[in-house]
Tab-separated table of C-alpha atoms and ligand atoms in Angstrom:
chain	number	residue	atom	x	y	z
A	1200	MET	CA	93.868	-9.617	-33.971
A	1201	ILE	CA	93.101	-11.432	-37.228
A	1202	CYS	CA	92.027	-9.212	-40.124
A	1203	ILE	CA	90.028	-10.364	-43.130
A	1204	LYS	CA	89.578	-8.853	-46.562
A	1205	LEU	CA	85.987	-8.045	-47.385
A	1206	PRO	CA	85.009	-8.940	-50.964
A	1207	HIS	CA	85.049	-6.147	-53.560
A	1208	THR	CA	87.303	-4.037	-51.340
A	1209	ASP	CA	90.977	-3.242	-51.192
A	1210	PHE	CA	91.086	-3.312	-47.388
A	1211	GLU	CA	91.129	-5.695	-44.443
A	1212	VAL	CA	89.018	-5.377	-41.307
A	1213	SER	CA	89.646	-6.711	-37.805
A	1214	GLU	CA	87.497	-9.693	-36.842
A	1215	ILE	CA	86.282	-7.724	-33.838
A	1216	ALA	CA	84.897	-4.309	-34.753
A	1217	PHE	CA	83.883	-1.432	-32.497
A	1218	GLY	CA	80.178	-0.523	-32.566
A	1219	ALA	CA	79.764	3.209	-32.065
A	1220	TRP	CA	76.042	3.420	-31.306
A	1221	ALA	CA	75.924	3.338	-27.469
A	1222	ILE	CA	78.748	5.886	-27.120
A	1223	VAL	CA	76.346	8.684	-28.031
A	1224	GLY	CA	73.985	7.709	-25.188
A	1225	GLY	CA	70.346	8.806	-25.374
A	1226	PHE	CA	67.737	6.495	-26.938
A	1227	ASN	CA	68.229	2.873	-25.835
A	1228	TRP	CA	71.325	3.711	-23.771
A	1229	GLY	CA	70.757	6.624	-21.358
A	1230	PRO	CA	73.410	9.070	-20.144
A	1231	GLN	CA	76.943	8.803	-21.521
A	1232	ASP	CA	80.113	10.728	-20.690
A	1233	GLU	CA	81.991	11.918	-23.800
A	1234	LYS	CA	85.373	11.271	-22.202
A	1235	ASP	CA	84.428	7.603	-21.729
A	1236	SER	CA	83.376	7.407	-25.377
A	1237	ILE	CA	86.671	8.864	-26.614
A	1238	ASP	CA	88.629	6.531	-24.308
A	1239	ALA	CA	86.638	3.551	-25.574
A	1240	LEU	CA	87.366	4.389	-29.225
A	1241	ARG	CA	91.089	5.013	-28.625
A	1242	THR	CA	91.451	1.876	-26.508
A	1243	ALA	CA	89.814	-0.183	-29.248
A	1244	TYR	CA	92.305	1.171	-31.770
A	1245	GLU	CA	95.280	0.633	-29.451
A	1246	MET	CA	94.203	-2.961	-28.877
A	1247	GLY	CA	94.216	-3.821	-32.567
A	1248	ILE	CA	90.693	-2.984	-33.727
A	1249	ASN	CA	90.824	-1.159	-37.057
A	1250	PHE	CA	87.119	-1.422	-37.943
A	1251	PHE	CA	84.541	1.057	-36.575
A	1252	ASP	CA	80.824	0.873	-37.278
A	1253	THR	CA	78.626	3.942	-37.088
A	1254	ALA	CA	75.533	5.469	-38.725
A	1255	GLU	CA	73.808	8.746	-39.348
A	1256	LEU	CA	71.030	7.518	-37.059
A	1257	TYR	CA	73.371	7.198	-34.076
A	1258	GLY	CA	72.803	10.637	-32.598
A	1259	LYS	CA	72.186	12.320	-35.995
A	1260	GLY	CA	75.865	12.254	-36.902
A	1261	ALA	CA	77.159	12.553	-33.302
A	1262	SER	CA	78.694	9.071	-33.427
A	1263	GLU	CA	80.526	9.881	-36.674
A	1264	ASN	CA	81.773	13.159	-35.132
A	1265	LEU	CA	83.110	11.239	-32.127
A	1266	ILE	CA	85.025	8.831	-34.350
A	1267	TYR	CA	86.692	11.783	-36.048
A	1268	LYS	CA	87.420	13.438	-32.705
A	1269	ALA	CA	88.975	10.325	-31.181
A	1270	LEU	CA	90.698	8.845	-34.215
A	1271	GLY	CA	91.019	11.618	-36.817
A	1272	GLU	CA	94.802	11.513	-36.451
A	1273	VAL	CA	94.932	7.866	-37.518
A	1274	ARG	CA	92.256	8.194	-40.187
A	1275	ASP	CA	94.344	6.394	-42.794
A	1276	LYS	CA	94.854	3.391	-40.481
A	1277	ILE	CA	91.205	2.706	-39.702
A	1278	ILE	CA	88.228	1.460	-41.698
A	1279	VAL	CA	84.998	3.277	-40.926
A	1280	ALA	CA	81.674	1.766	-41.914
A	1281	THR	CA	78.751	4.157	-41.790
A	1282	LYS	CA	75.111	3.876	-42.856
A	1283	ILE	CA	72.498	5.962	-44.566
A	1284	LYS	CA	68.854	5.749	-43.551
A	1285	PRO	CA	66.093	4.128	-45.649
A	1286	ASP	CA	64.352	7.466	-46.367
A	1287	ASP	CA	67.451	8.445	-48.345
A	1288	PHE	CA	67.559	5.546	-50.835
A	1289	ALA	CA	66.328	7.443	-53.919
A	1290	PHE	CA	69.195	8.135	-56.373
A	1291	GLU	CA	69.802	11.824	-55.570
A	1292	ASP	CA	69.186	11.286	-51.853
A	1293	VAL	CA	71.877	8.596	-51.705
A	1294	LYS	CA	74.297	11.094	-53.235
A	1295	ARG	CA	73.306	13.896	-50.844
A	1296	ALA	CA	73.326	11.666	-47.759
A	1297	THR	CA	76.783	10.399	-48.725
A	1298	GLU	CA	78.112	13.980	-48.901
A	1299	GLU	CA	76.648	14.565	-45.425
A	1300	ARG	CA	78.371	11.464	-44.066
A	1301	LEU	CA	81.684	12.616	-45.568
A	1302	LYS	CA	81.258	15.935	-43.736
A	1303	ALA	CA	80.289	14.303	-40.420
A	1304	LEU	CA	83.371	12.090	-40.572
A	1305	LYS	CA	85.513	14.964	-41.907
A	1306	THR	CA	86.961	12.740	-44.597
A	1307	ASP	CA	87.071	12.785	-48.391
A	1308	GLN	CA	86.250	9.113	-48.927
A	1309	LEU	CA	84.020	6.657	-47.051
A	1310	ASP	CA	85.430	3.163	-46.588
A	1311	LEU	CA	82.198	1.169	-46.369
A	1312	LEU	CA	78.791	2.753	-46.926
A	1313	GLN	CA	75.864	0.594	-45.789
A	1314	LEU	CA	72.115	0.758	-46.318
A	1315	HIS	CA	70.777	0.681	-42.743
A	1316	TRP	CA	67.494	-1.177	-43.405
A	1317	PRO	CA	65.803	-2.231	-46.643
A	1318	ASN	CA	63.224	0.188	-48.038
A	1319	PRO	CA	60.717	-1.682	-50.239
A	1320	LYS	CA	59.133	1.632	-51.294
A	1321	ILE	CA	62.175	2.731	-53.291
A	1322	PRO	CA	63.349	0.609	-56.268
A	1323	VAL	CA	66.569	-1.193	-55.290
A	1324	GLU	CA	67.817	-0.651	-58.847
A	1325	GLU	CA	67.948	3.092	-58.176
A	1326	THR	CA	69.776	2.727	-54.858
A	1327	MET	CA	72.308	0.223	-56.193
A	1328	GLY	CA	72.887	2.417	-59.250
A	1329	ALA	CA	73.749	5.348	-56.994
A	1330	LEU	CA	76.106	3.224	-54.854
A	1331	GLU	CA	77.948	1.875	-57.894
A	1332	GLU	CA	78.329	5.401	-59.249
A	1333	LEU	CA	79.669	6.683	-55.916
A	1334	LYS	CA	82.206	3.872	-55.951
A	1335	LYS	CA	83.338	4.735	-59.491
A	1336	GLU	CA	83.639	8.402	-58.484
A	1337	GLY	CA	85.839	7.418	-55.520
A	1338	LYS	CA	83.497	8.890	-52.899
A	1339	ILE	CA	83.171	5.448	-51.331
A	1340	ARG	CA	85.581	2.518	-51.420
A	1341	ALA	CA	82.893	-0.138	-50.990
A	1342	PHE	CA	79.240	-0.599	-50.105
A	1343	GLY	CA	77.243	-3.058	-48.060
A	1344	VAL	CA	73.756	-3.649	-46.762
A	1345	SER	CA	72.236	-4.180	-43.338
A	1346	ASN	CA	69.170	-6.105	-42.213
A	1347	PHE	CA	68.771	-7.551	-45.709
A	1348	GLY	CA	66.996	-10.926	-45.805
A	1349	LYS	CA	66.940	-13.619	-48.469
A	1350	GLU	CA	64.524	-11.812	-50.772
A	1351	ASP	CA	66.097	-8.400	-50.163
A	1352	LEU	CA	69.453	-9.830	-51.215
A	1353	SER	CA	68.070	-11.584	-54.293
A	1354	GLU	CA	66.476	-8.326	-55.408
A	1355	ALA	CA	69.686	-6.334	-54.821
A	1356	PHE	CA	71.819	-8.906	-56.654
A	1357	LYS	CA	69.757	-8.324	-59.820
A	1358	TYR	CA	71.388	-4.911	-60.061
A	1359	THR	CA	74.842	-5.323	-58.554
A	1360	ASP	CA	77.337	-8.021	-57.690
A	1361	GLU	CA	79.527	-5.777	-55.572
A	1362	ILE	CA	77.904	-6.065	-52.134
A	1363	SER	CA	80.751	-6.338	-49.616
A	1364	SER	CA	78.813	-7.209	-46.450
A	1365	ASN	CA	75.439	-7.688	-44.767
A	1366	GLN	CA	75.101	-6.437	-41.196
A	1367	LEU	CA	72.686	-8.551	-39.135
A	1368	PRO	CA	71.698	-9.212	-35.522
A	1369	TYR	CA	73.428	-12.410	-34.462
A	1370	ASN	CA	74.335	-13.795	-31.071
A	1371	LEU	CA	73.908	-16.872	-28.866
A	1372	ILE	CA	70.362	-15.888	-27.870
A	1373	TRP	CA	69.429	-14.574	-31.337
A	1374	ARG	CA	70.309	-17.292	-33.853
A	1375	VAL	CA	67.278	-16.684	-36.038
A	1376	ILE	CA	69.314	-15.664	-39.079
A	1377	GLU	CA	70.642	-19.234	-39.252
A	1378	TYR	CA	67.327	-20.421	-40.735
A	1379	GLU	CA	67.401	-18.500	-44.024
A	1380	VAL	CA	69.502	-15.370	-44.110
A	1381	LEU	CA	72.872	-16.827	-43.175
A	1382	PRO	CA	72.677	-19.646	-45.794
A	1383	GLU	CA	71.749	-17.063	-48.424
A	1384	CYS	CA	74.734	-14.870	-47.461
A	1385	LYS	CA	76.945	-17.949	-47.585
A	1386	ASN	CA	75.723	-18.917	-51.067
A	1387	ARG	CA	76.267	-15.415	-52.338
A	1388	HIS	CA	79.673	-15.019	-50.626
A	1389	VAL	CA	78.513	-12.003	-48.639
A	1390	PRO	CA	80.203	-11.890	-45.216
A	1391	ILE	CA	78.055	-11.144	-42.198
A	1392	LEU	CA	78.929	-8.305	-39.845
A	1393	CYS	CA	77.233	-9.319	-36.582
A	1394	TYR	CA	75.477	-6.631	-34.608
A	1395	SER	CA	74.295	-6.762	-30.975
A	1396	PRO	CA	76.702	-9.712	-30.524
A	1397	ILE	CA	76.355	-9.671	-26.738
A	1398	MET	CA	72.637	-8.849	-26.995
A	1399	GLN	CA	73.098	-5.342	-25.621
A	1400	GLY	CA	74.726	-6.599	-22.442
A	1401	LEU	CA	72.517	-9.642	-21.728
A	1402	LEU	CA	75.356	-11.976	-22.704
A	1403	THR	CA	77.711	-10.441	-20.155
A	1404	GLY	CA	75.580	-11.890	-17.348
A	1405	LYS	CA	74.936	-8.420	-15.895
A	1406	PHE	CA	71.150	-8.994	-15.705
A	1407	SER	CA	69.911	-12.036	-13.803
A	1408	ASP	CA	66.209	-11.352	-14.238
A	1409	PRO	CA	64.085	-9.698	-16.992
A	1410	ALA	CA	62.897	-7.062	-14.496
A	1411	GLU	CA	66.492	-5.828	-14.158
A	1412	VAL	CA	66.693	-4.912	-17.847
A	1413	PRO	CA	65.784	-1.245	-18.385
A	1414	ASP	CA	62.621	-0.748	-20.449
A	1415	ASP	CA	64.345	1.003	-23.336
A	1416	ARG	CA	66.616	-2.020	-23.751
A	1417	ALA	CA	63.835	-4.572	-23.268
A	1418	ARG	CA	62.446	-3.890	-26.733
A	1419	THR	CA	63.475	-7.073	-28.530
A	1420	ARG	CA	61.244	-10.078	-29.218
A	1421	HIS	CA	62.758	-11.829	-26.204
A	1422	PHE	CA	60.715	-9.562	-23.949
A	1423	SER	CA	57.001	-9.499	-23.281
A	1424	SER	CA	54.953	-6.892	-25.143
A	1425	LYS	CA	53.881	-5.739	-21.699
A	1426	ARG	CA	57.263	-3.997	-21.558
A	1427	GLY	CA	56.673	-0.296	-22.237
A	1428	GLN	CA	58.745	0.190	-25.394
A	1429	THR	CA	58.209	-3.031	-27.334
A	1430	ARG	CA	56.606	-2.821	-30.791
A	1431	HIS	CA	56.214	-6.519	-31.617
A	1432	GLY	CA	52.929	-7.267	-29.811
A	1433	GLU	CA	54.077	-10.796	-28.914
A	1434	ALA	CA	54.222	-12.740	-25.652
A	1435	GLY	CA	58.025	-12.843	-25.848
A	1436	CYS	CA	60.062	-15.579	-24.174
A	1437	GLU	CA	61.594	-14.011	-21.089
A	1438	LYS	CA	61.638	-17.232	-19.052
A	1439	GLU	CA	63.375	-19.231	-21.802
A	1440	THR	CA	65.788	-16.367	-22.526
A	1441	PHE	CA	66.977	-16.169	-18.940
A	1442	GLU	CA	67.137	-19.962	-18.618
A	1443	THR	CA	69.315	-20.018	-21.735
A	1444	LEU	CA	71.557	-17.275	-20.336
A	1445	LYS	CA	72.085	-19.416	-17.223
A	1446	LYS	CA	73.066	-22.418	-19.350
A	1447	ILE	CA	75.559	-20.306	-21.304
A	1448	LYS	CA	77.026	-19.003	-18.046
A	1449	THR	CA	77.470	-22.566	-16.769
A	1450	ILE	CA	79.362	-23.566	-19.929
A	1451	ALA	CA	81.532	-20.431	-19.698
A	1452	ASP	CA	82.274	-21.165	-16.025
A	1453	GLN	CA	83.261	-24.743	-16.886
A	1454	ILE	CA	86.005	-23.499	-19.207
A	1455	GLY	CA	86.908	-20.669	-16.835
A	1456	LYS	CA	86.159	-17.839	-19.253
A	1457	PRO	CA	83.837	-14.827	-18.918
A	1458	MET	CA	80.490	-15.204	-20.644
A	1459	VAL	CA	81.139	-12.122	-22.763
A	1460	GLU	CA	84.341	-13.598	-24.221
A	1461	VAL	CA	82.673	-16.946	-24.876
A	1462	SER	CA	79.762	-15.217	-26.646
A	1463	ILE	CA	82.012	-13.231	-28.961
A	1464	ALA	CA	84.289	-16.225	-29.612
A	1465	TRP	CA	81.269	-18.400	-30.503
A	1466	LEU	CA	80.291	-15.888	-33.187
A	1467	MET	CA	83.799	-15.744	-34.599
A	1468	ALA	CA	83.641	-19.523	-35.031
A	1469	GLN	CA	80.469	-19.403	-37.163
A	1470	PRO	CA	80.618	-19.733	-40.952
A	1471	THR	CA	80.232	-16.586	-43.059
A	1472	VAL	CA	80.950	-14.240	-40.153
A	1473	GLY	CA	83.275	-11.486	-41.331
A	1474	SER	CA	83.505	-9.336	-38.237
A	1475	VAL	CA	81.760	-9.079	-34.863
A	1476	ILE	CA	80.699	-5.518	-34.058
A	1477	VAL	CA	80.762	-5.113	-30.283
A	1478	GLY	CA	79.623	-1.973	-28.505
A	1479	GLY	CA	81.618	-0.676	-25.547
A	1480	ARG	CA	80.840	2.410	-23.483
A	1481	ASN	CA	84.227	2.808	-21.834
A	1482	ALA	CA	87.815	1.573	-22.034
A	1483	GLU	CA	87.265	-1.159	-19.427
A	1484	GLN	CA	84.481	-2.819	-21.424
A	1485	VAL	CA	86.530	-2.663	-24.611
A	1486	LYS	CA	89.544	-4.280	-22.919
A	1487	LYS	CA	87.366	-7.151	-21.692
A	1488	ASN	CA	85.683	-7.667	-25.055
A	1489	VAL	CA	88.866	-7.628	-27.131
A	1490	LYS	CA	90.189	-10.586	-25.138
A	1491	ALA	CA	87.807	-12.766	-27.151
A	1492	ALA	CA	90.201	-12.419	-30.098
A	1493	ASP	CA	92.541	-14.819	-28.265
A	1494	LEU	CA	89.869	-17.350	-27.363
A	1495	LYS	CA	89.366	-20.296	-29.685
A	1496	LEU	CA	86.517	-22.495	-28.502
A	1497	ASP	CA	86.991	-26.191	-29.132
A	1498	ASP	CA	84.411	-28.233	-31.023
A	1499	ASP	CA	82.954	-29.768	-27.898
A	1500	VAL	CA	82.274	-26.361	-26.316
A	1501	LEU	CA	80.781	-25.045	-29.557
A	1502	LYS	CA	78.495	-28.073	-29.629
A	1503	GLN	CA	77.415	-27.533	-26.020
A	1504	LEU	CA	76.639	-23.867	-26.736
A	1505	ASN	CA	74.626	-24.812	-29.826
A	1506	GLN	CA	72.633	-27.377	-27.869
A	1507	ALA	CA	72.017	-25.012	-24.959
A	1508	THR	CA	70.671	-22.267	-27.232
A	1509	GLN	CA	68.735	-24.402	-29.753
A	1510	PRO	CA	65.388	-24.463	-27.846
A	1511	LEU	CA	65.311	-20.654	-27.642
A	1512	LYS	CA	66.181	-20.415	-31.340
A	1513	GLU	CA	63.221	-22.674	-32.120
A	1514	GLN	CA	60.915	-20.745	-29.848
A	1515	LEU	CA	61.795	-17.418	-31.482
A	1516	GLY	CA	60.897	-18.906	-34.860
A	1517	LYS	CA	61.939	-17.807	-38.321
A	1518	ASN	CA	61.130	-14.074	-38.189
A	1519	PRO	CA	64.592	-12.477	-38.467
A	1520	ASP	CA	63.429	-9.054	-37.215
A	1521	LEU	CA	64.765	-8.567	-33.685
A	1522	TRP	CA	62.192	-5.936	-32.798
A	1523	GLU	CA	58.992	-6.341	-34.806
A	1524	GLY	CA	56.408	-9.105	-35.091
A	1525	GLU	CA	55.918	-8.474	-38.801
A	1526	SER	CA	59.369	-8.733	-40.223
A	1527	ARG	CA	60.818	-5.750	-42.069
A	1528	ILE	CA	63.515	-8.140	-43.256
A	1529	ARG	CA	62.248	-10.123	-46.251
B	325	LIG	N1	72.550	-2.314	-38.455
B	325	LIG	C1	71.723	-2.183	-37.445
B	325	LIG	O1	70.496	-2.071	-37.619
B	325	LIG	C2	72.280	-2.192	-36.055
B	325	LIG	C3	71.446	-2.353	-34.944
B	325	LIG	C4	72.028	-2.403	-33.682
B	325	LIG	C5	73.404	-2.267	-33.533
B	325	LIG	N2	74.194	-2.075	-34.628
B	325	LIG	C6	75.673	-1.923	-34.517
B	325	LIG	O2	76.196	-2.967	-33.714
B	325	LIG	C7	76.918	-2.412	-32.615
B	325	LIG	C8	76.851	-3.343	-31.427
B	325	LIG	O3	75.500	-3.649	-31.098
B	325	LIG	P1	74.773	-3.074	-29.803
B	325	LIG	O4	75.460	-1.816	-29.369
B	325	LIG	O5	73.330	-3.052	-30.122
B	325	LIG	O6	74.942	-4.205	-28.709
B	325	LIG	P2	76.093	-5.111	-28.107
B	325	LIG	O7	77.387	-4.884	-28.758
B	325	LIG	O8	75.546	-6.482	-28.069
B	325	LIG	O9	76.140	-4.578	-26.599
B	325	LIG	C9	76.845	-3.419	-26.284
B	325	LIG	C10	76.510	-2.950	-24.862
B	325	LIG	O10	76.753	-3.956	-23.874
B	325	LIG	C11	77.332	-3.374	-22.697
B	325	LIG	N3	78.692	-3.953	-22.591
B	325	LIG	C12	79.637	-4.013	-23.562
B	325	LIG	N4	80.740	-4.655	-23.135
B	325	LIG	C13	80.500	-5.012	-21.859
B	325	LIG	C14	81.258	-5.699	-20.896
B	325	LIG	N5	82.462	-6.178	-21.147
B	325	LIG	N6	80.691	-5.895	-19.681
B	325	LIG	C15	79.444	-5.438	-19.396
B	325	LIG	N7	78.687	-4.755	-20.286
B	325	LIG	C16	79.197	-4.554	-21.506
B	325	LIG	C17	77.375	-1.864	-22.926
B	325	LIG	O11	76.168	-1.258	-22.439
B	325	LIG	P3	75.908	-0.941	-20.887
B	325	LIG	O12	77.216	-0.684	-20.228
B	325	LIG	O13	74.990	0.229	-20.897
B	325	LIG	O14	75.231	-2.155	-20.331
B	325	LIG	C18	77.381	-1.775	-24.439
B	325	LIG	O15	76.870	-0.591	-24.948
B	325	LIG	C19	76.291	-1.026	-32.411
B	325	LIG	O16	77.130	-0.161	-31.684
B	325	LIG	C20	76.106	-0.620	-33.854
B	325	LIG	O17	77.336	-0.190	-34.391
B	325	LIG	C21	73.650	-2.059	-35.876
C-alpha cells in the first residue's frame, strides 16, 4: 500500500482509506452487526490501511467509539480523520466539539480534524482561527475541510494556508467535481480525499436496475425525485446512470478485473487525489476493495473509462452537490 504525506502534516496516509460511516448502520445503511464492523476495521488495518475516516454525525459518535474499540491498541500506528458538524463552527463551539471528539475517540490528540460541510452563516475567519489555535495547542495535528467548493476554498484561504485536505464525492459516475472544484484544489495544492468512491455500492455491480436500490440509498441526484427520500426535486438520470454502469462493467470484464477494483483504481490514477475513502461493512468487502491498491490501469483503459462516463458527467451538470438541486457547495 502506497502512503502519501498530506501537506502541513507530519504524517503519511494510505492511498486507500477506510470509511467508517456504514459500519454504524441506521440512516442510509440499515441493520449492521457490530462484530462485522470490528472485523472490517481490523482487517483494513491488517491489510495495510492506516487511514480511517469518521465523523461525529456517523451515529453521534458511535463510529468514533468503534474505531477506538477495534483499533485502540494500535492507536499510535493509525491516522484518524474525524469531522465536526457545521452548527459547531463558531470559535468556542469548535473548541468544545473538538474536546468531544477527543473523548469519543479516547485519545489526547486528533490527527486530522475536518469541517464536515461549509456553513456560510458563520464567518470562516472565526472557524479557521479556532482550528489554527487548536493546532498550536497540540489538540489536533492537522485540519482539513469537506464539501468545500471553489468559493468556499477561496474564502478559507484568506484566513489560513494550512488546509491539509478537502474531502469530496468523487467516483466514475460522479465526476462533477472535475469542472471546478478539482482544478481549484490542484491550484491550491490541497489533496482530495474521495468519498463514496464506489457510489455506495453502485460501482460494485450489485444493483442492475434502479428499482433494486433501496430508497434510503437512492437519494443522490442520479435518482428521480419520485424516490421517497430525495431532496433535490430533479428528474434525475436513472437510465443514463445504469447504462453507464453497464459500460464500466464491460470495460472491467475486458481486463478481467472486478468493477469495484477498477473503480477504485481509476480514482487513484486521477490528479490531486490524496486518498480514496472506501466504506466496507465486513471483512470480506474490505479484502476485495484493498486489492485495488495493486491494480494500475493503463492509459488506454483510463481513456475508455473516461469516454464511457463522460455523457453522464455532462448530463449531471456543474452542480457539485451530490444530494441537493441547489448546491450547498459554493
Ligand atoms: N464528507 C462527507 O460529507 C461524506 C459523505 C459520505 C461519505 N463520506 C465518507 O466516505 C466513506 C465512503 O463513502 P460511502 O460509505 O458513502 O460509500 P462507498 O464507499 O462508495 O460505498 C460503501 C458501501 O458499498 C458497499 N460495499 C463496499 N464494498 C463492497 C464490495 N466489495 N462489494 C459489494 N458491496 C460493497 C457497502 O454497503 P452494502 O454492503 O450495504 O451495499 C458499503 O457500505 C464513508 O464511510 C465516510 O467515511 C463522507
